[in-house]
Backbone as a ProteinNet text record, in pm:
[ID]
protein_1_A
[PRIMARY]
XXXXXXXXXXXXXXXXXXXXXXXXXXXXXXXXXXXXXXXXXXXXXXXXXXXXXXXXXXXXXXXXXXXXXXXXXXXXXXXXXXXXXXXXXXXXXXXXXXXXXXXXXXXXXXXXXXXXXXXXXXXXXXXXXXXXXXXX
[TERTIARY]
84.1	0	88.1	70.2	180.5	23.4	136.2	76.5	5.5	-116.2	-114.1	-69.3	-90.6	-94.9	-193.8	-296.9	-438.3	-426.1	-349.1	-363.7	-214.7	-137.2	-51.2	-97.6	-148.6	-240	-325.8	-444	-497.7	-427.8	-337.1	-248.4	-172.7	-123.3	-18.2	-126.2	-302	-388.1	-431.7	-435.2	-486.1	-416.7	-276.3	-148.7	-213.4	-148.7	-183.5	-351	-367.7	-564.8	-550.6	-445.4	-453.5	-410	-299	-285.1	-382.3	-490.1	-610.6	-700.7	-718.5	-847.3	-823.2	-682	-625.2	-660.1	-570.7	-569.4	-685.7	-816.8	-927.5	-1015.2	-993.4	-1089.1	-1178.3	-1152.3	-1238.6	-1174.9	-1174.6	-1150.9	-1283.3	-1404.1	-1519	-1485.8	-1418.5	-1364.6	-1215.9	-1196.8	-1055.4	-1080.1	-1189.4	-1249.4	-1268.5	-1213.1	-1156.7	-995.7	-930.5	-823.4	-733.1	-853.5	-799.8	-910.6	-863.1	-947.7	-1002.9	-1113.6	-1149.3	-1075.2	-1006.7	-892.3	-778.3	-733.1	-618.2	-566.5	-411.8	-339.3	-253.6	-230.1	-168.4	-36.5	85.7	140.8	264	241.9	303.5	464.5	493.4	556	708	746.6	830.1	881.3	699.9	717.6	632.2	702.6	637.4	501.6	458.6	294.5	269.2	106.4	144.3	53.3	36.6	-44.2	-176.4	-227.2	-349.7	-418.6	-553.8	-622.7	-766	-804.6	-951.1	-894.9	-981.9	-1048.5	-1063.3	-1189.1	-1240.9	-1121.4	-992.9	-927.1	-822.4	-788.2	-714	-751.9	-915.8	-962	-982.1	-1020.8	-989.1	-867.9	-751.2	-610.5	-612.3	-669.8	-640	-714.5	-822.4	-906.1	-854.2	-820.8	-731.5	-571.1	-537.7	-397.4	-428.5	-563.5	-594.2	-556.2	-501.3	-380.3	-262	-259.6	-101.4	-85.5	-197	-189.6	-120	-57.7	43.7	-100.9	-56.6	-141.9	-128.7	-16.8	-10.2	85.5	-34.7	75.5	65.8	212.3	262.3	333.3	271.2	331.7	434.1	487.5	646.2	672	743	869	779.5	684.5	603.8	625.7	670.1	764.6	688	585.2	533.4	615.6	573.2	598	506.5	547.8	467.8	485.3	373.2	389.9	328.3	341.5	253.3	124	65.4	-110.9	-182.6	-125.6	-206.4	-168.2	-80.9	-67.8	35.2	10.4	123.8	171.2	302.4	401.3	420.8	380.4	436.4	530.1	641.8	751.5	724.5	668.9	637.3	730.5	765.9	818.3	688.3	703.3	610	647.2	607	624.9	513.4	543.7	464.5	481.3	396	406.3	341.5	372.6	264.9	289	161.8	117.7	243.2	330.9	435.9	560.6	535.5	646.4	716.8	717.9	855.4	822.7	894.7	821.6	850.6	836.3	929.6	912.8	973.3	970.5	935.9	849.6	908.3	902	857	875.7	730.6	660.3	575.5	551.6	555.1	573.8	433	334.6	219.3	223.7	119.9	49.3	-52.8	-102.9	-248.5	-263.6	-426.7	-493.9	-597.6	-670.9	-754.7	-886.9	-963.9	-1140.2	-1236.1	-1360.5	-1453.6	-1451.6	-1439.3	-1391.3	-1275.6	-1201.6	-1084.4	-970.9	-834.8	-754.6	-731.7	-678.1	-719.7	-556.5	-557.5	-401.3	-458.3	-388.3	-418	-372.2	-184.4	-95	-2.3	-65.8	85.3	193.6	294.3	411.3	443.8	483.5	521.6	653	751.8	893	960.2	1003.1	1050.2	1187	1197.8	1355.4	1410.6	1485.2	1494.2	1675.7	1745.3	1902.2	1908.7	2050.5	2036.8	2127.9	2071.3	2186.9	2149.4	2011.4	1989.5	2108.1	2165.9	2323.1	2405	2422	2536.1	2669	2792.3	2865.9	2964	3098.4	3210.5	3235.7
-117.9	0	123.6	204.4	361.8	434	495.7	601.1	753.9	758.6	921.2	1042.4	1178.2	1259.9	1266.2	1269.6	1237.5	1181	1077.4	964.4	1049	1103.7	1200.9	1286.3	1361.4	1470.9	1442.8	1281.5	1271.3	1284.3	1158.4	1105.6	1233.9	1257.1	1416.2	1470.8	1511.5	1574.5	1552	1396.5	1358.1	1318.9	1327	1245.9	1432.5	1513.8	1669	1720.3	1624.8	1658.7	1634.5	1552.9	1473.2	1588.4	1662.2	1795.6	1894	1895.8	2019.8	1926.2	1806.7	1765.6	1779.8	1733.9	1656.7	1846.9	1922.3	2056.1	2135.8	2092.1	2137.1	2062.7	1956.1	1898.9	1780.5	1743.8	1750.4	1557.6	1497.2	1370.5	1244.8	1284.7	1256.8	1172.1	1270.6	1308.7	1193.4	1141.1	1051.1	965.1	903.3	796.8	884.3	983.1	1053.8	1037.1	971.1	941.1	813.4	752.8	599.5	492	350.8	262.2	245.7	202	130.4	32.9	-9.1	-112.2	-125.1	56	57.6	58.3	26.1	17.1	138.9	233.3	334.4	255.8	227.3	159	324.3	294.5	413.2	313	197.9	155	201.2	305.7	402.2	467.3	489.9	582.9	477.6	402.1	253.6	264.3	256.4	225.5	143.9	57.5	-48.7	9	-61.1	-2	21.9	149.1	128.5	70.4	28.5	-15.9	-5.9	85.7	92.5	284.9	366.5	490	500	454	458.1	487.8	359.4	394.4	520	562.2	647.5	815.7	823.8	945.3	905.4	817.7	815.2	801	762.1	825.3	920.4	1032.4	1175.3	1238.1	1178.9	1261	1237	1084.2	1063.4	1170.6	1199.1	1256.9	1431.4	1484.7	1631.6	1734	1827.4	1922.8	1878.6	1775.3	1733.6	1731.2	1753	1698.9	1836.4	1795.4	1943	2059.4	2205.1	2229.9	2257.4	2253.1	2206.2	2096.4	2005.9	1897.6	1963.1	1933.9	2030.3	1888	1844.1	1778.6	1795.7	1752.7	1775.8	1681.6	1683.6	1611.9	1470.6	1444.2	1345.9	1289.7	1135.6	1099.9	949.9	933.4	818	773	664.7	491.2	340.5	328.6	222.9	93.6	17.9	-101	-215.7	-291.7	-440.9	-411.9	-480.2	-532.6	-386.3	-261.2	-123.9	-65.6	-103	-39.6	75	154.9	286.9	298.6	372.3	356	499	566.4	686.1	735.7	832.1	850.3	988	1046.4	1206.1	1259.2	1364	1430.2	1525.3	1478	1553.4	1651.9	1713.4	1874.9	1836.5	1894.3	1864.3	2013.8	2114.3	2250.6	2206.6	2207	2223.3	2354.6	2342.6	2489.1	2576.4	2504.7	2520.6	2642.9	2581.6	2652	2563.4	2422.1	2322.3	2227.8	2225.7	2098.3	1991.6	1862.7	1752.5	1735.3	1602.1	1555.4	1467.1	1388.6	1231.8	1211.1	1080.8	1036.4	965.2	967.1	878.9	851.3	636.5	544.1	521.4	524.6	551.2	410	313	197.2	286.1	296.2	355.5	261.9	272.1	175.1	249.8	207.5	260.1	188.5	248.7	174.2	305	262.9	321.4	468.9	473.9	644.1	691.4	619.4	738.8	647.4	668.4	647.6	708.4	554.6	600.5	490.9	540	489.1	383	263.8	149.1	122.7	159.1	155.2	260.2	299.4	400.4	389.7	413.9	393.2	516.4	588.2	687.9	641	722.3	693.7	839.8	875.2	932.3	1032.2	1144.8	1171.5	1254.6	1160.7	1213	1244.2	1249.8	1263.6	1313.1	1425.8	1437.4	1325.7	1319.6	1226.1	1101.1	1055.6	909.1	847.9	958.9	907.6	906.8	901.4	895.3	1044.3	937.7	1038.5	1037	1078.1	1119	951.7
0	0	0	-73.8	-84.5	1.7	28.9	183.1	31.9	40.3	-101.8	39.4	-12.1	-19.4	108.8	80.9	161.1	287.7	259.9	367.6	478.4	456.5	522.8	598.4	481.6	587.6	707.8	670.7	743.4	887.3	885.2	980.6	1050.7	970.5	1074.6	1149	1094.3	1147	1274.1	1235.3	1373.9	1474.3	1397.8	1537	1663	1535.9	1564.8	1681.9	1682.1	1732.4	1884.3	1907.4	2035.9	2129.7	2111.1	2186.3	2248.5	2115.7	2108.1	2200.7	2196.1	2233.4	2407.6	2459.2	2571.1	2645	2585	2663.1	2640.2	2556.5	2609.9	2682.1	2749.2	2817.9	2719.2	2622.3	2517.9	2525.4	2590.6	2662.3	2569.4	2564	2513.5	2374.8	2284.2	2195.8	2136.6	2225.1	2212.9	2108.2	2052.5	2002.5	1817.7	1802.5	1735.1	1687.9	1764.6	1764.6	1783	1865.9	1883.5	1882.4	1843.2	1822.5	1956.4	1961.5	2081.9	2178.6	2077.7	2166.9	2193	2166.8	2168.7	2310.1	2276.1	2378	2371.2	2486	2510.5	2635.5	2561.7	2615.8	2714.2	2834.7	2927.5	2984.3	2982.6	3050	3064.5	2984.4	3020.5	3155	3203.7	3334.6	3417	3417.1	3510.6	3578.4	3484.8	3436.7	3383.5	3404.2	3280.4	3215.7	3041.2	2969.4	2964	2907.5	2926.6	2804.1	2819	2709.6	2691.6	2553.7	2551.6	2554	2511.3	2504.6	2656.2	2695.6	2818	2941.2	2908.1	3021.4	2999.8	2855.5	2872.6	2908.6	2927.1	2946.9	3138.2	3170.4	3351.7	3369.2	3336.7	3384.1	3393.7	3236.2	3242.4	3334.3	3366.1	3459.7	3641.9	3633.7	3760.5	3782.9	3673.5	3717.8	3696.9	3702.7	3709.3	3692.7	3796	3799.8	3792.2	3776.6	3706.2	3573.3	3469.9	3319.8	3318.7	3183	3094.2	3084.5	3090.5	3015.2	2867.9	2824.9	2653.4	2615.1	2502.4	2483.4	2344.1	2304.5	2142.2	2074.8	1960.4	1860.9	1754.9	1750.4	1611	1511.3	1467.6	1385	1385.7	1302.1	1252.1	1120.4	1177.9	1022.2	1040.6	925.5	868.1	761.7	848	673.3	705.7	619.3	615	684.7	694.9	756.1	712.4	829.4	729.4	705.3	661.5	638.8	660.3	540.3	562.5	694.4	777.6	894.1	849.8	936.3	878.3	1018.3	1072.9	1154.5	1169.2	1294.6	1295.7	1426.1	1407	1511.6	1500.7	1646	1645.6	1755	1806.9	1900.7	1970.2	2141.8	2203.5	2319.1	2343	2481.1	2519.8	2634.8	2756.1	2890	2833.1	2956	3041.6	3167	3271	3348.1	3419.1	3492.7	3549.8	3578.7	3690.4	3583.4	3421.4	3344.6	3354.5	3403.7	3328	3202.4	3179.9	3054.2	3031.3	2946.7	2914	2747.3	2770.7	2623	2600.4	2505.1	2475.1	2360.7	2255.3	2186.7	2162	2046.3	2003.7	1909.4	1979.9	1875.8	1856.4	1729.1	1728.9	1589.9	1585.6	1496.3	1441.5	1347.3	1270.1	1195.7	1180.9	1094.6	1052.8	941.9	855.5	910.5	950.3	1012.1	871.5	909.6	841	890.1	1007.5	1035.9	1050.9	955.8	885.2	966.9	984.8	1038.4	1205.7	1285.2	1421.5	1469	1540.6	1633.1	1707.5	1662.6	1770.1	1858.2	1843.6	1925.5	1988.2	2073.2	2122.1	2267.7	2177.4	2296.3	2335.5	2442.1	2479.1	2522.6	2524.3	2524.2	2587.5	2699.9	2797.8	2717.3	2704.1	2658.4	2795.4	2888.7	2978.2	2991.5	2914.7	2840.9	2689.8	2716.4	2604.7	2530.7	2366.2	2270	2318.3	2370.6	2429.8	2505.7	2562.5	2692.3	2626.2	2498.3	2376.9	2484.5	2414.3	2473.5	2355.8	2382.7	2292.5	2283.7
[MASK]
++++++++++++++++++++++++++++++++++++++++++++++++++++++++++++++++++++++++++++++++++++++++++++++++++++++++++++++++++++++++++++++++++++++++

């Protein structure tokens, strides 16, 4: 399957949506973005994964005044994968209230359903060094 034009945009759009939806409250809305069965894999920040829509909007609502108040998306680089799956590696920020921020990494699965392309799989990945510890 070649990825068109179309199918890019979609994908960057909606990797892109998850920011707007998360920092307006707009939680309802996730199912816009992910399959029903996806797995939001956290085990980075020793968590285990979550799974389902459902559970990833009661984390957010369990962790409250702690959520960022902006999550900012980047450097979103699709390709392809097996069986129509497309593979995406984004860079994420993370402001919270306080003025500090972080970083990580997301390893994101998409698949094509009748409502458009939706993330089945996501890994969140911590950048807590610079150069991944790389030294001289």
């Amino acid at each position: 399957m070649a990825l068109t034009i179309e199918d890019r945009t979609a994908i960057s759009e909606l990797i892109s949506m998850h920011g707007h939806l998360c920092d307006e409250g707009e939680l309802e809305r996730l199912d816009e973005l992910f399959t029903d069965d996806v797995v939001y894999d956290l085990t980075d920040f020793g968590l285990e994964p979550l799974v389902g829509v459902e559970a990833i909007c009661a984390a957010a609502l369990a962790l409250g005044e702690a959520n960022p108040v902006g999550h900012h998306v980047t450097n979103i680089v699709l390709t392809e994968g097996d069986e129509g799956q497309v593979r995406a590696r984004s860079k994420g920020i993370g402001i919270n209230a306080d003025g500090t921020s972080g970083s990580v990494t997301y390893e994101d699965t998409l698949v094509s359903t009748g409502q458009g392309w939706r993330i089945s799989h996501r890994k969140v990945v911590a950048r807590r060094v610079p150069l991944s510890g790389r030294s001289k």
